Coordinates of C-alpha atoms and ligand atoms in Angstrom, one line a residue:
Chain T
M29 CA 169.4 130.5 130.7
L30 CA 172.7 128.9 129.7
K31 CA 172.9 127.3 133.1
L32 CA 169.6 125.7 132.6
A33 CA 170.6 124.4 129.2
R34 CA 173.5 122.6 130.7
E35 CA 171.2 121.0 133.3
L36 CA 168.8 119.9 130.6
L37 CA 171.6 118.4 128.5
K38 CA 172.8 116.4 131.5
N39 CA 169.3 115.1 132.0
L40 CA 169.1 113.8 128.5
L41 CA 171.7 111.2 129.5
R42 CA 170.0 110.1 132.7
R43 CA 167.5 107.4 133.2
P44 CA 163.9 108.7 133.8
V45 CA 162.9 109.3 137.4
T46 CA 159.3 108.2 136.9
I47 CA 158.2 104.6 136.8
E48 CA 155.4 102.9 134.8
Y49 CA 153.2 102.0 137.7
G50 CA 151.3 98.8 137.3
V51 CA 152.8 98.1 133.9
K52 CA 156.4 97.5 134.4
A53 CA 157.3 98.5 137.9
K54 CA 156.0 98.8 141.4
P55 CA 156.7 101.8 143.5
N56 CA 159.4 101.1 146.0
P57 CA 158.4 102.6 149.3
T58 CA 160.7 102.9 152.2
K59 CA 160.6 100.6 155.2
R60 CA 158.6 103.2 157.2
Y61 CA 155.8 103.4 154.6
R62 CA 152.4 102.6 156.0
G63 CA 151.3 99.7 153.8
L64 CA 149.0 96.7 154.0
H65 CA 148.4 95.4 157.5
I66 CA 146.7 92.3 158.8
V67 CA 145.6 91.0 162.1
N68 CA 147.4 88.2 163.9
P69 CA 144.6 86.0 165.2
D70 CA 146.9 84.5 167.9
K71 CA 147.2 87.9 169.6
C72 CA 143.8 89.5 169.0
I73 CA 141.4 89.4 171.9
S74 CA 138.4 90.3 169.8
C75 CA 137.8 93.6 171.7
S76 CA 136.5 95.3 168.5
L77 CA 138.2 98.6 169.4
C78 CA 139.8 98.9 166.0
A79 CA 136.5 98.2 164.2
V80 CA 134.7 100.9 166.3
E81 CA 137.4 103.5 165.9
C82 CA 138.4 103.0 162.2
P83 CA 137.6 106.4 160.6
T84 CA 136.4 104.9 157.3
G85 CA 134.7 101.8 158.7
A86 CA 137.0 99.5 156.8
I87 CA 137.2 96.9 159.5
K88 CA 134.5 94.3 160.0
M89 CA 134.6 91.9 162.9
T90 CA 134.1 88.5 161.2
E91 CA 133.6 85.1 163.0
I92 CA 136.1 82.5 162.0
T93 CA 137.1 79.1 163.3
Y94 CA 140.6 79.4 164.5
G95 CA 142.5 76.6 166.3
G96 CA 139.3 74.6 166.6
K97 CA 137.5 77.5 168.4
K98 CA 135.1 80.1 167.1
K99 CA 136.6 83.6 167.3
K100 CA 135.8 87.1 166.0
I101 CA 138.6 88.8 164.3
P102 CA 138.9 92.1 162.3
V103 CA 138.9 91.7 158.5
I104 CA 140.0 94.8 156.6
D105 CA 138.6 96.0 153.4
Y106 CA 141.6 97.7 151.8
G107 CA 139.3 99.4 149.2
L108 CA 138.0 101.5 152.1
C109 CA 141.1 101.7 154.2
V110 CA 143.1 105.0 154.1
F111 CA 146.1 103.5 155.8
C112 CA 146.0 105.9 158.7
Y113 CA 147.2 103.1 161.1
H114 CA 144.9 104.2 163.8
C115 CA 143.9 100.6 164.3
I116 CA 147.5 99.5 164.8
D117 CA 148.3 102.3 167.2
I118 CA 145.3 101.9 169.5
C119 CA 145.2 98.1 169.6
P120 CA 145.7 97.1 173.3
R121 CA 147.5 93.9 172.3
K122 CA 149.5 95.2 169.3
A123 CA 147.9 92.4 167.3
Y124 CA 148.5 93.7 163.9
N125 CA 151.3 92.7 161.5
I126 CA 152.3 95.6 159.3
S127 CA 154.2 95.8 156.0
N128 CA 155.2 98.5 153.6
E129 CA 153.4 96.9 150.6
I130 CA 151.3 99.2 148.5
P131 CA 147.8 97.8 147.5
P132 CA 148.3 96.2 144.1
P133 CA 146.2 97.2 141.1
V134 CA 143.3 94.8 140.8
F135 CA 140.2 94.5 138.7
K136 CA 137.9 93.4 141.5
R137 CA 137.8 95.4 144.7
A138 CA 136.7 92.3 146.7
L139 CA 140.2 90.9 146.2
L140 CA 141.6 93.6 148.4
R141 CA 140.8 92.0 151.7
G142 CA 142.9 91.6 154.8
D143 CA 141.8 88.2 155.8
P144 CA 144.3 86.2 157.8
R145 CA 142.8 82.9 156.6
E146 CA 144.1 83.4 153.2
P147 CA 147.8 82.6 152.7
K148 CA 148.6 86.0 151.2
P149 CA 145.5 88.1 151.4
W150 CA 146.7 90.8 149.1
R151 CA 147.6 88.3 146.4
T152 CA 146.3 89.5 143.0
E153 CA 144.9 87.8 140.0
E154 CA 147.4 87.2 137.2
V155 CA 146.6 89.9 134.7
Chain V
M1 CA 135.1 148.2 122.3
P2 CA 132.4 146.0 124.0
V3 CA 133.2 144.3 127.2
I4 CA 132.8 140.5 127.0
E5 CA 132.9 137.9 129.7
I6 CA 135.2 134.9 129.4
P7 CA 134.9 132.0 131.8
V8 CA 138.3 130.7 132.9
G9 CA 137.6 127.3 134.4
P10 CA 136.0 125.6 136.3
Q11 CA 138.1 122.9 134.8
H12 CA 141.7 123.5 135.6
P13 CA 142.0 127.3 135.1
A14 CA 145.6 127.4 136.3
L15 CA 146.2 124.7 138.7
H16 CA 144.5 121.3 138.3
E17 CA 141.7 122.3 140.6
P18 CA 138.1 123.4 140.0
I19 CA 137.4 127.1 140.3
L20 CA 135.7 129.5 137.9
L21 CA 137.0 132.9 137.1
R22 CA 134.5 135.1 135.2
V23 CA 136.8 137.5 133.5
R24 CA 135.4 140.5 131.8
V25 CA 137.7 141.8 129.1
R26 CA 137.8 144.8 126.8
G27 CA 139.9 143.5 124.0
E28 CA 142.9 142.0 125.8
E29 CA 142.6 144.1 128.9
V30 CA 140.9 142.8 132.0
V31 CA 138.3 145.1 133.5
G32 CA 136.8 142.8 136.1
V33 CA 137.0 139.4 137.6
D34 CA 134.4 137.4 139.6
I35 CA 135.5 134.4 141.4
V36 CA 133.0 131.5 141.6
T37 CA 133.6 128.6 144.0
G38 CA 131.6 125.7 145.2
Y39 CA 132.7 122.9 142.8
N40 CA 134.4 121.1 145.5
H41 CA 132.3 121.5 148.6
R42 CA 132.4 118.4 150.8
G43 CA 130.8 119.6 154.0
I44 CA 133.8 118.9 156.2
E45 CA 132.5 121.0 159.2
W46 CA 129.1 119.2 159.0
L47 CA 131.0 115.8 159.0
A48 CA 133.0 116.9 162.0
E49 CA 129.9 117.5 164.1
R50 CA 128.8 113.9 163.4
N51 CA 131.9 112.0 163.9
T52 CA 133.8 111.3 167.1
W53 CA 136.7 113.5 168.2
L54 CA 139.4 111.2 166.8
K55 CA 137.6 110.4 163.5
T56 CA 137.3 114.1 163.0
L57 CA 141.1 114.3 163.2
Y58 CA 141.3 112.1 160.1
I59 CA 138.6 114.2 158.4
A60 CA 140.5 117.4 159.2
T61 CA 143.7 115.9 157.8
R62 CA 141.9 115.4 154.5
V63 CA 140.6 118.9 154.1
C64 CA 143.7 119.6 152.0
G65 CA 146.2 117.2 150.6
I66 CA 149.2 119.5 150.5
C67 CA 148.9 121.0 154.0
N68 CA 147.3 118.0 155.6
L69 CA 149.7 118.0 158.6
M70 CA 149.0 121.7 159.2
H71 CA 145.3 121.0 159.4
A72 CA 145.8 118.0 161.7
T73 CA 148.2 119.9 164.0
C74 CA 145.9 122.8 164.2
Y75 CA 142.9 120.6 165.2
V76 CA 145.0 118.6 167.6
Q77 CA 146.4 121.8 169.3
A78 CA 142.8 123.0 169.9
L79 CA 142.0 119.6 171.5
E80 CA 145.1 119.8 173.7
K81 CA 144.0 123.2 174.8
L82 CA 140.6 121.8 175.8
N83 CA 142.0 119.0 177.9
N84 CA 145.1 121.0 179.0
I85 CA 147.6 118.4 177.8
K86 CA 151.3 119.3 178.1
L87 CA 153.4 117.9 175.3
P88 CA 156.9 116.5 175.8
E89 CA 159.6 118.5 174.1
R90 CA 160.5 115.8 171.6
A91 CA 157.0 115.7 170.3
L92 CA 157.0 119.4 169.7
A93 CA 160.4 119.2 167.9
L94 CA 159.2 116.3 165.7
R95 CA 156.0 118.2 164.8
T96 CA 158.1 121.2 163.9
I97 CA 160.3 119.1 161.6
A98 CA 157.4 117.5 159.9
M99 CA 155.6 120.7 159.4
E100 CA 158.6 122.4 157.9
L101 CA 159.1 119.5 155.5
E102 CA 155.5 120.1 154.5
R103 CA 156.1 123.8 153.9
L104 CA 159.2 123.0 151.9
H105 CA 157.5 120.7 149.5
S106 CA 154.4 123.0 149.2
H107 CA 156.6 126.0 148.3
M108 CA 158.5 123.9 145.8
L109 CA 155.3 122.8 144.3
L110 CA 154.2 126.4 143.7
A111 CA 157.5 127.2 142.1
A112 CA 157.1 124.2 139.8
V113 CA 153.4 124.9 138.9
M114 CA 154.3 128.5 138.2
A115 CA 156.9 127.4 135.7
E116 CA 154.4 125.1 134.1
I117 CA 151.8 127.8 133.7
L118 CA 154.4 130.1 132.2
G119 CA 155.1 127.4 129.6
F120 CA 158.4 126.5 131.1
E121 CA 157.9 122.7 131.3
S122 CA 161.5 121.7 131.8
L123 CA 161.8 123.8 134.9
F124 CA 158.6 122.3 136.2
M125 CA 160.0 118.8 135.7
L126 CA 163.3 119.7 137.4
I127 CA 161.7 121.2 140.5
M128 CA 159.2 118.3 140.8
R129 CA 162.1 115.8 140.6
D130 CA 163.9 117.5 143.5
R131 CA 160.7 117.9 145.4
E132 CA 160.4 114.1 145.4
K133 CA 163.4 114.0 147.8
I134 CA 161.4 115.9 150.3
M135 CA 158.4 113.7 149.9
L136 CA 160.8 110.8 150.6
L137 CA 161.9 112.5 153.8
K138 CA 158.3 113.1 154.8
E139 CA 157.6 109.4 154.2
L140 CA 160.6 108.5 156.4
V141 CA 159.4 110.8 159.2
T142 CA 155.6 110.4 159.1
G143 CA 154.9 107.2 157.2
N144 CA 153.4 108.5 154.0
R145 CA 154.6 110.9 151.4
V146 CA 151.4 112.9 151.3
L147 CA 148.8 112.1 154.0
S148 CA 150.9 112.0 157.1
D149 CA 148.5 111.1 159.8
Y150 CA 151.4 111.9 162.1
V151 CA 150.0 113.8 165.1
W152 CA 147.3 113.0 167.6
P153 CA 146.2 114.5 170.9
G154 CA 149.2 114.1 173.2
G155 CA 152.0 114.0 170.8
V156 CA 153.2 112.3 167.6
R157 CA 152.8 108.7 166.6
R158 CA 156.3 107.7 165.3
D159 CA 159.8 108.4 166.4
I160 CA 162.8 108.9 164.3
D161 CA 166.2 107.4 164.8
D162 CA 169.8 108.4 164.0
G163 CA 169.7 106.8 160.5
I164 CA 166.8 109.0 159.5
V165 CA 168.4 112.1 161.0
E166 CA 171.5 111.4 158.9
K167 CA 169.3 111.0 155.8
I168 CA 167.5 114.2 156.5
K169 CA 170.8 116.1 156.9
R170 CA 172.2 114.7 153.6
A171 CA 169.0 115.4 151.6
L172 CA 168.7 119.0 153.0
D173 CA 172.3 119.8 151.8
Y174 CA 171.3 118.8 148.3
I175 CA 167.9 120.6 148.4
E176 CA 169.5 123.8 149.7
K177 CA 171.8 123.9 146.7
R178 CA 168.9 123.2 144.3
I179 CA 166.6 125.9 145.9
L180 CA 169.4 128.5 145.6
Y181 CA 169.7 127.5 142.0
Y182 CA 166.0 127.8 141.3
R183 CA 165.9 131.1 143.0
D184 CA 168.7 132.2 140.7
V185 CA 166.7 131.0 137.7
Y186 CA 163.6 132.9 138.8
E187 CA 165.6 136.0 139.6
N188 CA 167.7 136.1 136.5
D189 CA 165.9 134.4 133.7
K190 CA 164.7 137.1 131.3
L191 CA 161.6 135.3 130.0
L192 CA 160.4 134.5 133.5
R193 CA 160.9 138.1 134.6
L194 CA 158.9 139.4 131.6
R195 CA 156.0 137.2 132.6
L196 CA 156.1 137.8 136.3
E197 CA 157.5 141.3 137.1
D198 CA 155.0 144.1 137.8
I199 CA 152.1 141.7 137.1
G200 CA 149.3 141.5 139.6
V201 CA 150.7 144.0 142.0
I202 CA 149.3 144.2 145.5
K203 CA 150.3 147.2 147.5
Y204 CA 151.1 147.1 151.2
N205 CA 148.0 149.0 152.3
E206 CA 145.8 146.8 150.1
A207 CA 147.2 143.7 151.5
L208 CA 146.4 145.0 155.0
L209 CA 143.0 146.3 154.0
Y210 CA 141.8 143.1 152.5
G211 CA 143.3 140.9 155.3
L212 CA 145.6 138.9 153.1
V213 CA 147.7 136.4 155.0
G214 CA 150.8 134.3 154.5
P215 CA 153.4 134.6 151.8
T216 CA 151.0 136.6 149.7
A217 CA 150.9 139.3 152.3
R218 CA 154.6 139.0 153.1
A219 CA 155.4 139.6 149.4
S220 CA 153.8 143.0 149.8
G221 CA 155.8 143.8 152.8
V222 CA 153.3 143.0 155.6
R223 CA 155.1 141.4 158.5
I224 CA 152.6 138.6 159.4
D225 CA 153.6 135.1 160.4
V226 CA 152.0 133.0 163.1
R227 CA 155.2 131.3 163.7
K228 CA 156.7 134.6 164.9
D229 CA 153.6 136.3 166.3
T230 CA 152.3 133.5 168.6
P231 CA 154.9 130.7 168.5
Y232 CA 153.4 127.2 168.7
A233 CA 155.1 123.8 168.6
W234 CA 158.9 124.5 168.8
Y235 CA 159.1 127.7 166.9
D236 CA 160.2 129.7 169.9
E237 CA 163.2 127.4 170.3
V238 CA 164.6 127.8 166.8
D239 CA 166.0 130.9 165.1
F240 CA 164.7 132.0 161.7
N241 CA 163.8 135.1 159.8
M242 CA 160.5 136.3 158.5
V243 CA 161.0 136.8 154.8
T244 CA 159.3 139.8 153.3
R245 CA 159.6 141.7 150.0
K246 CA 158.4 145.1 149.0
E247 CA 157.4 144.6 145.3
G248 CA 154.1 142.8 145.8
D249 CA 154.1 141.4 142.3
C250 CA 153.9 137.8 141.1
L251 CA 157.7 137.5 141.0
A252 CA 157.9 138.6 144.6
R253 CA 155.3 136.0 145.7
V254 CA 157.4 133.2 144.1
L255 CA 160.7 134.5 145.5
V256 CA 159.3 134.9 149.0
R257 CA 158.3 131.3 148.9
L258 CA 161.7 130.1 147.7
E259 CA 163.4 132.2 150.3
E260 CA 161.1 130.8 152.9
S261 CA 162.1 127.3 151.8
L262 CA 165.6 128.2 152.7
E263 CA 164.4 129.4 156.2
S264 CA 162.6 126.1 156.5
I265 CA 165.8 124.2 155.9
K266 CA 167.4 126.3 158.6
I267 CA 164.7 125.4 161.0
I268 CA 164.8 121.7 160.3
R269 CA 168.6 121.7 160.7
Q270 CA 168.4 123.4 164.1
A271 CA 165.6 121.2 165.3
I272 CA 167.4 117.9 164.4
N273 CA 170.7 119.2 165.8
K274 CA 169.2 119.8 169.3
L275 CA 166.5 117.2 169.2
P276 CA 165.6 116.6 172.8
K277 CA 165.5 113.0 174.1
G278 CA 162.4 111.6 175.8
P279 CA 159.0 110.3 175.1
I280 CA 157.2 111.3 171.9
A281 CA 153.7 111.5 173.4
A282 CA 152.3 112.6 176.7
L283 CA 149.7 109.7 176.7
R284 CA 149.9 106.2 175.4
I285 CA 146.6 106.6 173.5
P286 CA 144.7 109.8 173.1
P287 CA 141.6 110.6 175.2
R288 CA 138.2 109.8 173.7
T289 CA 136.3 112.7 175.3
F290 CA 137.2 116.3 175.8
R291 CA 136.1 118.8 178.4
P292 CA 133.4 121.3 177.7
G293 CA 134.7 124.6 176.5
E294 CA 136.1 126.2 173.4
A295 CA 139.5 126.6 172.0
I296 CA 141.1 128.5 169.1
S297 CA 144.3 127.3 167.6
R298 CA 146.4 129.0 164.9
V299 CA 149.0 127.5 162.6
E300 CA 151.1 129.1 159.9
A301 CA 150.2 126.8 156.9
P302 CA 152.3 127.1 153.7
R303 CA 149.6 129.5 152.4
G304 CA 149.1 131.6 155.5
E305 CA 147.3 131.6 158.8
L306 CA 145.1 128.6 159.5
I307 CA 142.6 128.8 162.3
Y308 CA 140.5 126.1 164.0
H309 CA 137.8 127.0 166.4
V310 CA 136.6 123.9 168.3
V311 CA 133.6 124.1 170.6
S312 CA 133.0 121.2 173.0
R313 CA 130.1 120.4 175.1
G314 CA 131.7 117.3 176.5
G315 CA 130.5 114.0 175.0
R316 CA 131.9 111.9 172.2
T317 CA 131.6 114.4 169.3
P318 CA 132.7 118.0 168.8
Y319 CA 129.9 120.5 169.0
R320 CA 131.4 122.7 166.3
V321 CA 134.6 122.8 164.4
R322 CA 135.0 126.0 162.4
I323 CA 137.9 126.0 159.9
R324 CA 139.2 129.2 158.5
T325 CA 141.7 128.5 155.8
P326 CA 144.2 131.0 154.3
S327 CA 143.3 130.4 150.7
F328 CA 139.8 131.5 151.5
T329 CA 140.8 135.1 152.2
N330 CA 143.7 135.2 149.8
I331 CA 141.7 134.2 146.7
L332 CA 138.3 135.7 147.3
N333 CA 139.7 139.0 148.5
S334 CA 142.2 139.6 145.9
V335 CA 140.1 140.2 142.8
F336 CA 141.6 143.7 142.6
A337 CA 145.0 142.2 141.8
Y338 CA 143.8 141.4 138.3
R339 CA 143.2 145.1 137.3
D340 CA 145.2 146.3 134.3
A341 CA 146.3 142.7 133.5
T342 CA 145.9 141.1 130.2
L343 CA 143.9 137.9 129.7
S344 CA 147.0 135.7 129.5
D345 CA 148.1 137.0 132.9
V346 CA 145.0 135.8 134.7
P347 CA 146.2 132.2 135.3
V348 CA 149.6 133.5 136.4
I349 CA 148.1 135.8 138.9
L350 CA 145.8 133.2 140.3
A351 CA 148.6 130.7 140.6
S352 CA 150.9 133.2 142.3
F353 CA 148.5 133.1 145.3
D354 CA 149.1 129.4 145.6
P355 CA 145.4 128.7 145.7
C356 CA 144.2 125.6 147.5
I357 CA 140.7 125.1 146.2
S358 CA 139.6 122.4 148.5
C359 CA 140.4 124.8 151.4
M360 CA 138.1 127.5 150.3
E361 CA 134.8 125.9 149.6
R362 CA 132.6 128.1 151.7
I363 CA 129.4 129.9 150.7
M364 CA 129.2 133.6 150.2
V365 CA 125.8 135.1 150.0
V366 CA 125.4 138.4 148.2
D367 CA 122.2 140.3 148.8
E368 CA 121.4 141.8 145.4
R369 CA 119.3 144.6 146.8
T370 CA 121.6 146.0 149.4
G371 CA 124.9 144.7 148.0
E372 CA 125.6 143.2 151.4
Q373 CA 127.8 140.1 151.6
R374 CA 127.7 137.5 154.3
L375 CA 128.8 134.0 154.9
E376 CA 126.2 131.4 155.5
P377 CA 126.2 127.7 156.1
I378 CA 124.5 125.5 153.5
R379 CA 121.9 124.3 155.9
K380 CA 120.4 127.7 156.4
I381 CA 120.2 128.3 152.6
V382 CA 118.5 125.0 152.1
R383 CA 116.0 125.8 154.8
K384 CA 115.2 129.2 153.2
R385 CA 114.5 127.6 149.8
R386 CA 112.1 125.1 151.1
Ligands
SF4_10 S1 141.9 96.3 168.7 FE1 143.5 94.6 168.5 S2 142.8 93.1 170.0 FE2 141.0 94.5 169.7 S3 139.9 93.5 168.0 FE3 141.3 94.9 167.0 S4 143.1 93.7 166.6 FE4 141.9 92.5 168.0
SF4_11 S1 144.6 101.9 158.8 FE1 143.0 103.3 159.4 S2 141.5 103.2 157.7 FE2 142.8 101.3 157.5 S3 141.7 99.8 158.7 FE3 143.2 100.8 160.1 S4 142.0 102.4 161.1 FE4 140.8 101.7 159.3

């Protein structure tokens, strides 16, 4: 009991371990964290394998005009995505760019889209 | 004195999970407990029959958050048996490391939750703080702190390098010291002992008779551990002890888990010290179809023996995936442990089994006329009622 009391006194002087998520701080995941990912239209060959195999059906093949040509590329709905990275690991061309960013807190789910046409697709509204 | 029935739950009876205990009490004393489940049924096995082999892997991973890697590994092992895939050594070693990390954080969680239920909030906070170190290691190894999505048929999906090995070693040194300290607290703190000792005793022959598994059975002296009985992954290469205790009370169940955490640390240390070189998967991408046949795979999850029975008739989807989780036997078959307890002990006893509610949502049908009990799938019951 005494031992624990010493531990507790020491903790009084420490900073809190927890963070105020979404209010003051963002979690700080390691480099290896599976975060937001997005397709690189230069590498993608529109084979649709990722869209077919995605376990949650978060990937939709969408037609875009890229470099003057019409092309189908996968657009990800991060609201559905579970970040299993199956799409990344099975892609025959390794066409995905990955990051360790956590999906930000947003008011509208439609904002959570991995669309390479937008400059930073996971940009959030200023709240 | 009349016997009255008090519902404990279904909202957060002990852990923050939905389960209902109908406790019949005479005064303070418990005379009977009925366990009612079904608040969390998600039809996982039904889903598995309708999704492709690989999608089912991600569904199996999500049966339970805490032991998700165990579920995934168990399912994947069954698939590997079907297609007769031989894994490279390094994949097996990495699986073992990841699984032991999972056991470590699961056992620490129970020690923490136990302290919280006993009203010892500061101990809860301390253990949870140290547990976060293991979650970080799990994130480094698998890519996420909770849902690992680490294994697939043929091997594992990420490799580790020397930097991560170094980090694991350093963190384990710290965690080992802390677990020894928490064991000391649980063993020697007078208040904790008063709440845990000789409460919810399960004797050796009862544990055998009711088919309890995992640390719950080991705390009653039953020597049962899939890692020793039928070694899978890399468990035949590493040296560890099966922890058992004789007392069979709540304290023994907590201490068995804390001592097992020390064994887990030992296993991880050995595995990273002699980590074999080579590829991490036998195939670049997993197969999409599996041969007809059936396979049974067993894994020692943190709560006990986990069994997957996978039946294949070829084709793109599994014909049947039967999941038998350890909590299912441990919770439903242990109502006798509540005898002679007082009402305030009920949550403590329930928590000492480390229940995982999402793992045990099966349906038990009791025939009122004959008293016969049997398990039935939902579909059959729905058909009967039409
Ligand atoms: S699997 Fe790769 S190449 Fe095929 S559509 Fe998806 S991103 Fe493009
Ligand atoms: S990470 Fe998984 S859930 Fe998310 S888009 Fe890729 S395959 Fe689908």
